[in-house]
């Protein structure tokens, strides 16, 4: 690719048109727009960019002609204008042009509200592409390591996790303290009178006035905080009066605090209040927890009510786990502490209350400040995945600081937007978008950016279409990343934001907009639409967009199945309304498709398909999502032998592919940790489901033991590598068999070795023999030892294998 043209365009005529004519057919790859005053060529200072104004929209039209014309169409000279849009928001900007491989152009027309446009066009001459090229000499490529975050943006290795938020506040005019910003944006939203008050945000409730005109329920409607400088006497006087009014009303405190009669909105208030460490310590009592657990398991309660009760229990217990982790107590569960934070981050009010605890509560802030910096530079661990992961104290510190610092920056961004401070808001969005691309940070950032308020502000920032702005560009980039996150796109406000997108757009292409809105409409239409998305026919290899559709649909089904009372019924009803075959069969077919594409990435016969690490990561994530939904359904609805056989075969291939990733990247690496963790999670999910299908209670719909079908599938699939290295594939399946075969000493009487030896192995002897012959000597010995111990002289399967072994 080279420079095809450099010029400054001056539009002409009432339509404001300008054009570039190339002397020969070209294939344009990218266009670089230079801001006014820039010098595009270092060696030629006379060339200066003249682009004006600073921002504008422009339409580009290319006359597209086919490169290869058939004899029949040679005299027709097909010629058409292909439009695209260019949104220039200032500075140096590169625009990628995808002309494909079948078309070229000789004319580029530019139309827009600009006075001058200095640009460089890059691409290739068609004649150069057609010319034979010498075969390049082989070279060794060095490994590419991502650049670490700059120290100014590295929350994990900063002494103060809120340092980035504090620096952004310097762009505000007369900024209040950080805790005031967080309180007003997340917790205590001001009413119109408070918002328009000239002293805002330094507007507080007047305790003396409230005491003089005391009303028992007035405290419920306060929209202003109590001043931090309020005297202890005033506070004590007001709440002493409040306590006396309870006594005067002869209210039964036990009934008031009883959980059972509480309305849903009251339970939600308890959930929010539980984000405060002091309140959580008081509420975390055995009786209160037992009352909540009775609601969470009551079939007559609504799904929403059961969910809230379960979350309150988890949050109260989570505070204890979090405090232990903060102190590095013996036996503390760092991973469970990160899960506590993940739940906190799903709601604005809970997040705001927790942030104020960490910033203002002396005990909590001191504990956080006393935690030592990580011994080595590190990134936040990937703890928001489905599967448990063991993490160290340093990794917990990294996650905690990234979580707190990101939430603080989001709060400052929202405050800046409230006061129309575009500079601070733009800078905050730029920081958040950078973290969206950083390993470890991205999951945390996407979790907090999916909050309702943030989604609304992203939507508002995209509504001004008079001219492209940097804020709008960043908002579109952030929204694009959020829209393809399965858990995030289930949020109602994010769905509303995506559906509100309308052109012209600065970053989102028309194809991407259509794909984003397709996902959002599926979520908006509900579970039935999600099931329909799973049942659609798919072409191979899967595209990233098809995988996104599948993962969002799986997230909808998984969310429904979380309701242990009605979840399965709702899924079956949605499937029945679509008149589709069984859901397990559909999911199994999808997993087979994922395996087909995974195998192509590890083939020794051909080059891996396009998409690289991003596609491979999505394939493993999709495999894990599929297995997570299949697992609860497989226990309730037995499969027939053939679908079970195909399912076990597919999972064996997933495990082998995951093992190949693990052997390629055996140690943690900032650039590869994401795909390594995705592969490991998919592998563990498959191993757990295979173990589930091999229990004595697991049967096919015809009553055949599931273990028999699974072992047959493993033994036969071990001899079919589907393009992978046969030796590595066989070794990988051998490890799976080793994991599934029970150890005699670990078996109980009810599911003892006799079940496997008498009921399973005799039915797969032919497949076992072929598998055994393919193994190397070391693995043959290992398998023989396992089988002889398991057999314990019952049928002599080990001896039989030896007699079958060719001399």
Short mmCIF file of C-alpha atoms in Angstrom, two decimals, residues 52-528:
data_model
loop_
_atom_site.label_atom_id
_atom_site.label_comp_id
_atom_site.label_asym_id
_atom_site.label_seq_id
_atom_site.Cartn_x
_atom_site.Cartn_y
_atom_site.Cartn_z
CA UNK A 52 -11.51 24.19 7.48
CA UNK A 53 -13.77 24.30 9.44
CA UNK A 54 -12.60 22.29 12.44
CA UNK A 55 -15.44 19.74 12.15
CA UNK A 56 -17.95 18.74 9.49
CA UNK A 57 -19.71 15.85 7.78
CA UNK A 58 -18.79 14.85 4.24
CA UNK A 59 -20.12 12.27 1.81
CA UNK A 60 -17.72 10.28 -0.37
CA UNK A 61 -18.69 8.65 -3.65
CA UNK A 62 -16.47 6.22 -5.53
CA UNK A 63 -17.18 5.13 -9.07
CA UNK A 64 -16.84 1.37 -8.65
CA UNK A 65 -15.94 -0.76 -11.66
CA UNK A 66 -15.29 -4.51 -11.56
CA UNK A 67 -11.65 -5.53 -11.92
CA UNK A 68 -12.50 -8.80 -13.67
CA UNK A 69 -15.13 -8.44 -16.42
CA UNK A 70 -16.47 -11.45 -18.28
CA UNK A 71 -16.41 -11.57 -22.09
CA UNK A 72 -20.17 -11.20 -22.17
CA UNK A 73 -20.12 -7.95 -20.15
CA UNK A 74 -16.96 -6.49 -21.73
CA UNK A 75 -18.81 -3.87 -23.79
CA UNK A 76 -21.28 -2.89 -21.06
CA UNK A 77 -18.73 -1.07 -18.87
CA UNK A 78 -20.71 -1.38 -15.62
CA UNK A 79 -20.21 1.75 -13.54
CA UNK A 80 -21.87 2.80 -10.28
CA UNK A 81 -21.32 5.29 -7.48
CA UNK A 82 -20.74 3.73 -4.06
CA UNK A 83 -21.39 6.17 -1.18
CA UNK A 84 -19.83 6.34 2.26
CA UNK A 85 -19.78 8.96 5.02
CA UNK A 86 -16.86 10.80 6.57
CA UNK A 87 -17.32 12.55 9.93
CA UNK A 88 -14.39 14.82 10.73
CA UNK A 89 -14.18 16.01 14.34
CA UNK A 90 -10.74 17.62 14.17
CA UNK A 91 -7.11 16.54 14.60
CA UNK A 92 -5.43 13.83 12.51
CA UNK A 93 -7.95 11.17 11.50
CA UNK A 94 -7.58 7.97 9.47
CA UNK A 95 -10.63 6.54 7.71
CA UNK A 96 -10.49 2.94 6.51
CA UNK A 97 -12.08 2.26 3.12
CA UNK A 98 -13.11 -1.31 2.37
CA UNK A 99 -13.40 -1.60 -1.42
CA UNK A 100 -13.08 -5.38 -1.40
CA UNK A 101 -10.99 -7.30 -3.90
CA UNK A 102 -13.35 -7.26 -6.88
CA UNK A 103 -13.68 -3.51 -7.57
CA UNK A 104 -11.49 -0.52 -8.35
CA UNK A 105 -12.08 3.19 -8.89
CA UNK A 106 -10.76 6.10 -10.92
CA UNK A 107 -12.92 8.84 -9.41
CA UNK A 108 -13.62 9.98 -5.85
CA UNK A 109 -16.26 12.70 -5.29
CA UNK A 110 -16.49 14.56 -1.99
CA UNK A 111 -19.60 16.48 -0.96
CA UNK A 112 -19.99 18.34 2.33
CA UNK A 113 -20.18 21.54 4.28
CA UNK A 114 -16.46 22.33 4.23
CA UNK A 115 -14.39 25.16 2.79
CA UNK A 116 -11.08 23.32 2.35
CA UNK A 117 -10.13 19.71 2.88
CA UNK A 118 -6.51 18.55 2.98
CA UNK A 119 -6.20 14.80 2.70
CA UNK A 120 -3.97 11.94 1.64
CA UNK A 121 -5.35 8.87 -0.12
CA UNK A 122 -3.57 5.54 0.37
CA UNK A 123 -4.02 2.32 -1.57
CA UNK A 124 -2.72 0.31 -4.51
CA UNK A 125 -2.66 0.57 -8.27
CA UNK A 126 -4.65 -2.29 -9.76
CA UNK A 127 -1.84 -2.92 -12.23
CA UNK A 128 0.60 -3.40 -9.35
CA UNK A 129 -1.74 -5.87 -7.67
CA UNK A 130 -1.99 -7.94 -10.84
CA UNK A 131 1.77 -8.02 -11.44
CA UNK A 132 3.55 -11.16 -10.20
CA UNK A 133 5.49 -10.61 -7.02
CA UNK A 134 8.68 -12.37 -6.03
CA UNK A 135 8.24 -14.92 -3.29
CA UNK A 136 9.24 -13.28 -0.01
CA UNK A 137 12.10 -14.75 1.96
CA UNK A 138 11.04 -16.39 5.23
CA UNK A 139 11.67 -14.27 8.30
CA UNK A 140 11.19 -14.93 11.99
CA UNK A 141 8.65 -12.64 13.60
CA UNK A 142 9.24 -11.35 17.07
CA UNK A 143 6.39 -11.64 19.57
CA UNK A 144 4.25 -8.55 19.93
CA UNK A 145 3.72 -7.31 23.45
CA UNK A 146 1.06 -4.67 24.20
CA UNK A 147 2.26 -1.36 25.53
CA UNK A 148 1.49 -0.91 29.23
CA UNK A 149 -0.74 1.90 30.40
CA UNK A 150 1.01 5.14 31.16
CA UNK A 151 1.66 5.75 34.84
CA UNK A 152 -0.89 8.60 34.86
CA UNK A 153 -3.70 6.20 33.88
CA UNK A 154 -2.56 3.08 35.69
CA UNK A 155 -4.99 2.79 38.62
CA UNK A 156 -3.58 -0.51 39.86
CA UNK A 157 -0.09 0.79 40.53
CA UNK A 158 -1.18 4.20 41.85
CA UNK A 159 -1.11 4.97 45.55
CA UNK A 160 -4.55 6.62 45.31
CA UNK A 161 -7.12 4.76 43.18
CA UNK A 162 -9.11 7.97 42.67
CA UNK A 163 -6.12 9.89 41.29
CA UNK A 164 -7.37 9.94 37.67
CA UNK A 165 -10.79 11.21 38.77
CA UNK A 166 -9.10 13.90 40.87
CA UNK A 167 -6.98 15.03 37.91
CA UNK A 168 -10.06 15.24 35.69
CA UNK A 169 -11.74 17.43 38.30
CA UNK A 170 -9.09 20.10 37.71
CA UNK A 171 -10.82 20.73 34.35
CA UNK A 172 -14.01 21.69 36.20
CA UNK A 173 -14.83 25.18 37.35
CA UNK A 174 -14.84 25.38 41.17
CA UNK A 175 -15.23 21.62 41.63
CA UNK A 176 -16.64 20.29 44.91
CA UNK A 177 -14.91 17.42 46.75
CA UNK A 178 -15.03 14.04 45.03
CA UNK A 179 -17.42 12.52 47.56
CA UNK A 180 -19.95 15.31 46.90
CA UNK A 181 -19.82 14.55 43.17
CA UNK A 182 -20.29 10.83 43.77
CA UNK A 183 -23.16 11.38 46.18
CA UNK A 184 -25.07 13.71 43.86
CA UNK A 185 -24.53 11.58 40.74
CA UNK A 186 -25.21 8.14 42.18
CA UNK A 187 -27.10 8.42 45.47
CA UNK A 188 -29.09 11.54 46.35
CA UNK A 189 -30.33 13.01 43.08
CA UNK A 190 -31.24 16.71 43.52
CA UNK A 191 -34.75 17.92 42.72
CA UNK A 192 -35.34 20.90 40.40
CA UNK A 193 -35.30 23.47 43.21
CA UNK A 194 -32.01 22.15 44.58
CA UNK A 195 -30.49 21.88 41.11
CA UNK A 196 -31.33 25.51 40.29
CA UNK A 197 -30.14 26.82 43.66
CA UNK A 198 -27.26 29.30 43.21
CA UNK A 199 -25.22 27.58 45.96
CA UNK A 200 -25.59 24.07 44.53
CA UNK A 201 -24.07 21.61 45.41
CA UNK A 202 -23.55 23.22 48.80
CA UNK A 203 -27.26 23.01 49.59
CA UNK A 204 -28.27 21.05 52.67
CA UNK A 205 -31.33 20.17 54.67
CA UNK A 206 -32.11 22.65 57.47
CA UNK A 207 -32.38 20.45 60.57
CA UNK A 208 -33.58 23.31 62.77
CA UNK A 209 -36.43 24.05 60.36
CA UNK A 210 -37.28 20.36 60.06
CA UNK A 211 -37.35 20.04 63.85
CA UNK A 212 -39.56 23.08 64.25
CA UNK A 213 -42.09 21.79 61.73
CA UNK A 214 -41.56 18.11 62.48
CA UNK A 215 -43.35 15.51 60.41
CA UNK A 216 -42.74 11.83 60.95
CA UNK A 217 -42.52 10.86 57.25
CA UNK A 218 -40.69 13.99 56.06
CA UNK A 219 -37.30 12.27 56.18
CA UNK A 220 -38.42 9.90 53.40
CA UNK A 221 -38.74 12.83 50.99
CA UNK A 222 -35.45 14.59 51.72
CA UNK A 223 -33.57 15.35 48.52
CA UNK A 224 -30.76 17.25 50.23
CA UNK A 225 -28.03 15.79 52.43
CA UNK A 226 -27.21 16.80 55.99
CA UNK A 227 -24.30 19.20 56.03
CA UNK A 228 -20.99 17.76 57.12
CA UNK A 229 -20.56 20.84 59.31
CA UNK A 230 -23.93 20.35 61.06
CA UNK A 231 -23.52 20.32 64.83
CA UNK A 232 -23.82 17.05 66.69
CA UNK A 233 -26.46 18.67 68.90
CA UNK A 234 -28.76 19.44 65.91
CA UNK A 235 -28.43 15.96 64.50
CA UNK A 236 -29.03 14.34 67.88
CA UNK A 237 -32.03 16.58 68.60
CA UNK A 238 -33.75 15.77 65.30
CA UNK A 239 -33.32 12.00 65.47
CA UNK A 240 -34.19 11.89 69.16
CA UNK A 241 -37.46 13.51 68.18
CA UNK A 242 -37.81 10.97 65.40
CA UNK A 243 -37.31 8.10 67.87
CA UNK A 244 -39.89 9.56 70.28
CA UNK A 245 -42.45 9.78 67.49
CA UNK A 246 -42.08 6.03 66.94
CA UNK A 247 -42.79 5.43 70.63
CA UNK A 248 -45.76 7.82 70.55
CA UNK A 249 -47.24 5.99 67.57
CA UNK A 250 -46.98 2.71 69.50
CA UNK A 251 -45.50 1.01 66.50
CA UNK A 252 -44.36 -2.59 66.83
CA UNK A 253 -40.72 -2.43 65.77
CA UNK A 254 -40.59 -6.20 65.20
CA UNK A 255 -43.42 -5.95 62.65
CA UNK A 256 -41.88 -2.91 60.96
CA UNK A 257 -38.56 -4.67 60.53
CA UNK A 258 -40.07 -8.02 59.55
CA UNK A 259 -39.09 -8.93 56.04
CA UNK A 260 -42.14 -10.94 54.93
CA UNK A 261 -44.71 -8.09 54.75
CA UNK A 262 -42.34 -5.64 53.04
CA UNK A 263 -43.32 -4.37 49.59
CA UNK A 264 -40.92 -4.90 46.70
CA UNK A 265 -39.81 -1.26 46.76
CA UNK A 266 -39.02 -1.58 50.48
CA UNK A 267 -36.91 -4.66 49.80
CA UNK A 268 -35.08 -2.69 47.12
CA UNK A 269 -34.35 0.02 49.69
CA UNK A 270 -32.93 -2.64 52.01
CA UNK A 271 -30.76 -3.87 49.14
CA UNK A 272 -29.43 -0.35 48.51
CA UNK A 273 -28.89 0.29 52.22
CA UNK A 274 -26.93 -2.96 52.49
CA UNK A 275 -24.24 -1.37 50.32
CA UNK A 276 -23.32 0.64 53.44
CA UNK A 277 -20.91 -1.28 55.63
CA UNK A 278 -22.36 0.00 58.92
CA UNK A 279 -25.94 -0.95 58.01
CA UNK A 280 -24.79 -4.30 56.63
CA UNK A 281 -23.10 -5.15 59.92
CA UNK A 282 -26.35 -4.50 61.81
CA UNK A 283 -28.57 -6.42 59.38
CA UNK A 284 -26.36 -9.49 59.00
CA UNK A 285 -28.04 -11.54 61.75
CA UNK A 286 -29.20 -15.18 61.55
CA UNK A 287 -32.90 -14.32 61.95
CA UNK A 288 -32.85 -11.60 59.28
CA UNK A 289 -30.96 -13.81 56.84
CA UNK A 290 -33.36 -16.71 57.47
CA UNK A 291 -36.36 -14.47 56.70
CA UNK A 292 -34.79 -13.38 53.42
CA UNK A 293 -33.93 -16.95 52.45
CA UNK A 294 -37.53 -18.01 53.01
CA UNK A 295 -38.66 -15.36 50.51
CA UNK A 296 -36.05 -16.37 47.95
CA UNK A 297 -37.31 -19.97 47.99
CA UNK A 298 -41.07 -19.23 48.11
CA UNK A 299 -42.83 -20.32 44.90
CA UNK A 300 -45.72 -17.88 45.40
CA UNK A 301 -43.39 -14.85 45.42
CA UNK A 302 -42.67 -13.04 42.17
CA UNK A 303 -39.40 -13.67 40.39
CA UNK A 304 -38.34 -10.06 41.06
CA UNK A 305 -39.03 -10.42 44.77
CA UNK A 306 -37.14 -13.70 45.05
CA UNK A 307 -34.20 -12.17 43.20
CA UNK A 308 -34.02 -9.13 45.50
CA UNK A 309 -34.14 -11.29 48.63
CA UNK A 310 -31.35 -13.53 47.33
CA UNK A 311 -29.21 -10.52 46.48
CA UNK A 312 -29.67 -8.98 49.94
CA UNK A 313 -28.46 -12.21 51.53
CA UNK A 314 -25.47 -12.37 49.18
CA UNK A 315 -24.64 -8.70 49.80
CA UNK A 316 -24.77 -8.93 53.60
CA UNK A 317 -22.57 -12.02 53.58
CA UNK A 318 -20.41 -10.43 50.89
CA UNK A 319 -19.51 -7.52 53.15
CA UNK A 320 -17.96 -9.93 55.65
CA UNK A 321 -15.98 -11.63 52.90
CA UNK A 322 -14.91 -8.26 51.47
CA UNK A 323 -13.73 -6.95 54.86
CA UNK A 324 -11.74 -10.14 55.47
CA UNK A 325 -10.11 -9.77 52.05
CA UNK A 326 -9.34 -6.11 52.74
CA UNK A 327 -7.46 -7.15 55.88
CA UNK A 328 -5.82 -10.22 54.26
CA UNK A 329 -7.35 -12.38 56.97
CA UNK A 330 -6.37 -16.05 57.09
CA UNK A 331 -8.45 -18.13 54.71
CA UNK A 332 -10.10 -15.11 53.11
CA UNK A 333 -11.78 -15.63 49.74
CA UNK A 334 -10.44 -12.95 47.39
CA UNK A 335 -12.47 -14.16 44.43
CA UNK A 336 -15.75 -14.03 46.36
CA UNK A 337 -14.83 -10.47 47.39
CA UNK A 338 -14.57 -9.48 43.70
CA UNK A 339 -17.98 -11.05 43.06
CA UNK A 340 -19.37 -8.86 45.84
CA UNK A 341 -18.01 -5.82 44.00
CA UNK A 342 -19.47 -7.04 40.71
CA UNK A 343 -22.95 -7.12 42.27
CA UNK A 344 -22.44 -3.65 43.75
CA UNK A 345 -21.51 -2.33 40.30
CA UNK A 346 -24.82 -3.27 38.69
CA UNK A 347 -26.81 -0.40 40.29
CA UNK A 348 -26.14 3.30 40.59
CA UNK A 349 -27.42 3.75 44.12
CA UNK A 350 -25.59 0.72 45.51
CA UNK A 351 -22.39 1.76 43.73
CA UNK A 352 -22.64 5.31 45.05
CA UNK A 353 -23.22 4.19 48.63
CA UNK A 354 -20.29 1.77 48.47
CA UNK A 355 -18.03 4.45 46.97
CA UNK A 356 -18.90 6.89 49.76
CA UNK A 357 -18.06 4.18 52.31
CA UNK A 358 -14.66 3.64 50.72
CA UNK A 359 -13.95 7.37 50.42
CA UNK A 360 -15.51 8.78 53.61
CA UNK A 361 -15.77 5.93 56.12
CA UNK A 362 -12.57 6.28 58.13
CA UNK A 363 -12.17 2.59 58.88
CA UNK A 364 -12.63 1.50 55.25
CA UNK A 365 -10.54 4.27 53.70
CA UNK A 366 -7.66 3.58 56.09
CA UNK A 367 -7.73 -0.14 55.34
CA UNK A 368 -7.61 0.59 51.61
CA UNK A 369 -4.76 3.09 52.02
CA UNK A 370 -2.75 0.59 54.06
CA UNK A 371 -2.84 -2.09 51.38
CA UNK A 372 0.62 -2.29 49.79
CA UNK A 373 1.11 -1.72 46.10
CA UNK A 374 1.52 -4.91 44.03
CA UNK A 375 5.07 -6.22 44.16
CA UNK A 376 5.22 -6.22 40.36
CA UNK A 377 3.32 -4.23 37.77
CA UNK A 378 0.08 -6.09 37.17
CA UNK A 379 -3.34 -5.75 35.59
CA UNK A 380 -6.73 -6.46 37.16
CA UNK A 381 -7.57 -10.19 37.01
CA UNK A 382 -10.50 -11.40 34.91
CA UNK A 383 -12.91 -12.00 37.79
CA UNK A 384 -16.23 -11.10 36.16
CA UNK A 385 -16.41 -14.36 34.23
CA UNK A 386 -18.79 -17.15 35.07
CA UNK A 387 -16.18 -19.51 36.47
CA UNK A 388 -14.33 -19.24 39.75
CA UNK A 389 -10.67 -18.31 39.62
CA UNK A 390 -8.07 -18.37 42.36
CA UNK A 391 -6.48 -14.95 42.78
CA UNK A 392 -3.79 -13.59 45.06
CA UNK A 393 -3.82 -10.68 47.47
CA UNK A 394 -2.03 -8.47 44.91
CA UNK A 395 -4.55 -9.38 42.23
CA UNK A 396 -7.42 -8.53 44.58
CA UNK A 397 -5.82 -5.16 45.26
CA UNK A 398 -5.50 -4.60 41.51
CA UNK A 399 -9.17 -5.41 40.93
CA UNK A 400 -10.35 -3.27 43.84
CA UNK A 401 -8.35 -0.21 42.76
CA UNK A 402 -9.45 -0.54 39.13
CA UNK A 403 -13.08 -0.88 40.21
CA UNK A 404 -13.00 2.10 42.56
CA UNK A 405 -11.00 4.31 40.20
CA UNK A 406 -13.20 3.53 37.17
CA UNK A 407 -16.40 4.24 39.11
CA UNK A 408 -14.97 7.55 40.31
CA UNK A 409 -14.09 8.60 36.75
CA UNK A 410 -17.61 7.71 35.58
CA UNK A 411 -19.02 9.87 38.38
CA UNK A 412 -16.84 12.83 37.37
CA UNK A 413 -17.81 12.34 33.71
CA UNK A 414 -21.51 12.46 34.60
CA UNK A 415 -20.96 15.60 36.70
CA UNK A 416 -19.11 17.30 33.85
CA UNK A 417 -21.94 16.45 31.47
CA UNK A 418 -24.49 17.91 33.90
CA UNK A 419 -22.69 21.25 33.78
CA UNK A 420 -21.99 21.07 30.02
CA UNK A 421 -18.23 21.02 30.58
CA UNK A 422 -17.35 19.44 27.23
CA UNK A 423 -13.59 19.48 27.83
CA UNK A 424 -13.78 17.44 31.04
CA UNK A 425 -16.52 15.14 29.67
CA UNK A 426 -14.55 14.47 26.48
CA UNK A 427 -11.35 13.77 28.42
CA UNK A 428 -13.19 11.40 30.77
CA UNK A 429 -14.76 9.52 27.86
CA UNK A 430 -11.33 9.22 26.23
CA UNK A 431 -9.89 7.69 29.41
CA UNK A 432 -12.81 5.26 29.74
CA UNK A 433 -12.52 4.23 26.10
CA UNK A 434 -8.80 3.62 26.55
CA UNK A 435 -9.52 1.39 29.55
CA UNK A 436 -12.14 -0.42 27.46
CA UNK A 437 -9.29 -1.62 25.26
CA UNK A 438 -6.93 -2.53 28.11
CA UNK A 439 -6.75 -6.17 29.28
CA UNK A 440 -8.25 -6.54 32.74
CA UNK A 441 -9.79 -3.08 32.79
CA UNK A 442 -12.27 -3.71 29.97
CA UNK A 443 -14.63 -5.98 31.92
CA UNK A 444 -14.78 -3.58 34.87
CA UNK A 445 -15.31 -0.53 32.65
CA UNK A 446 -18.08 -2.20 30.65
CA UNK A 447 -19.84 -3.27 33.85
CA UNK A 448 -20.01 0.32 35.17
CA UNK A 449 -20.65 1.97 31.79
CA UNK A 450 -23.79 -0.18 31.44
CA UNK A 451 -25.43 1.74 34.32
CA UNK A 452 -28.65 3.50 33.36
CA UNK A 453 -27.36 7.04 33.87
CA UNK A 454 -24.24 6.43 31.80
CA UNK A 455 -26.25 4.94 28.93
CA UNK A 456 -28.58 7.94 28.93
CA UNK A 457 -25.67 10.38 28.82
CA UNK A 458 -24.10 8.46 25.93
CA UNK A 459 -27.41 8.70 24.10
CA UNK A 460 -27.73 12.45 24.76
CA UNK A 461 -24.18 13.12 23.61
CA UNK A 462 -25.02 11.52 20.25
CA UNK A 463 -28.19 13.54 19.63
CA UNK A 464 -26.50 16.76 18.45
CA UNK A 465 -25.99 16.20 14.72
CA UNK A 466 -25.12 19.74 13.64
CA UNK A 467 -21.43 18.83 13.34
CA UNK A 468 -19.29 15.88 14.48
CA UNK A 469 -17.61 16.35 17.85
CA UNK A 470 -14.93 14.40 19.67
CA UNK A 471 -17.44 13.69 22.46
CA UNK A 472 -19.84 12.15 19.98
CA UNK A 473 -17.08 10.09 18.38
CA UNK A 474 -15.94 8.71 21.74
CA UNK A 475 -19.52 7.99 22.81
CA UNK A 476 -20.08 5.95 19.65
CA UNK A 477 -16.85 4.02 20.18
CA UNK A 478 -17.81 3.24 23.79
CA UNK A 479 -21.34 2.23 22.78
CA UNK A 480 -20.07 -0.08 20.04
CA UNK A 481 -17.99 -2.04 22.55
CA UNK A 482 -20.88 -2.19 25.02
CA UNK A 483 -23.45 -3.28 22.44
CA UNK A 484 -21.69 -6.58 21.77
CA UNK A 485 -21.23 -7.50 25.45
CA UNK A 486 -23.92 -10.14 26.16
CA UNK A 487 -24.49 -9.27 29.82
CA UNK A 488 -24.43 -5.51 29.21
CA UNK A 489 -26.91 -5.54 26.33
CA UNK A 490 -29.52 -7.16 28.59
CA UNK A 491 -29.85 -3.81 30.40
CA UNK A 492 -33.05 -1.96 29.43
CA UNK A 493 -31.47 1.49 29.25
CA UNK A 494 -28.65 0.27 27.01
CA UNK A 495 -31.22 -1.32 24.69
CA UNK A 496 -33.08 2.01 24.53
CA UNK A 497 -29.83 3.83 23.76
CA UNK A 498 -28.90 1.45 20.95
CA UNK A 499 -32.36 1.60 19.37
CA UNK A 500 -32.18 5.42 19.42
CA UNK A 501 -29.08 5.53 17.16
CA UNK A 502 -29.76 7.39 13.93
CA UNK A 503 -27.41 8.52 11.14
CA UNK A 504 -25.37 10.53 10.43
CA UNK A 505 -22.80 8.92 12.68
CA UNK A 506 -19.17 9.71 13.32
CA UNK A 507 -17.79 6.25 14.02
CA UNK A 508 -20.49 3.58 13.74
CA UNK A 509 -20.89 2.27 10.21
CA UNK A 510 -24.29 1.47 8.79
CA UNK A 511 -23.61 -2.29 8.90
CA UNK A 512 -22.54 -2.04 12.53
CA UNK A 513 -25.60 0.05 13.42
CA UNK A 514 -27.90 -2.55 11.88
CA UNK A 515 -26.12 -5.37 13.74
CA UNK A 516 -26.26 -3.50 17.06
CA UNK A 517 -29.95 -2.73 16.70
CA UNK A 518 -30.70 -6.30 15.68
CA UNK A 519 -29.26 -7.48 19.00
CA UNK A 520 -31.09 -4.77 20.94
CA UNK A 521 -34.43 -5.61 19.31
CA UNK A 522 -33.96 -9.28 20.15
CA UNK A 523 -33.49 -8.37 23.82
CA UNK A 524 -36.39 -5.92 23.69
CA UNK A 525 -38.72 -8.55 22.22
CA UNK A 526 -37.93 -10.98 24.99
CA UNK A 527 -37.04 -14.63 25.48
CA UNK A 528 -39.01 -15.89 22.48
#
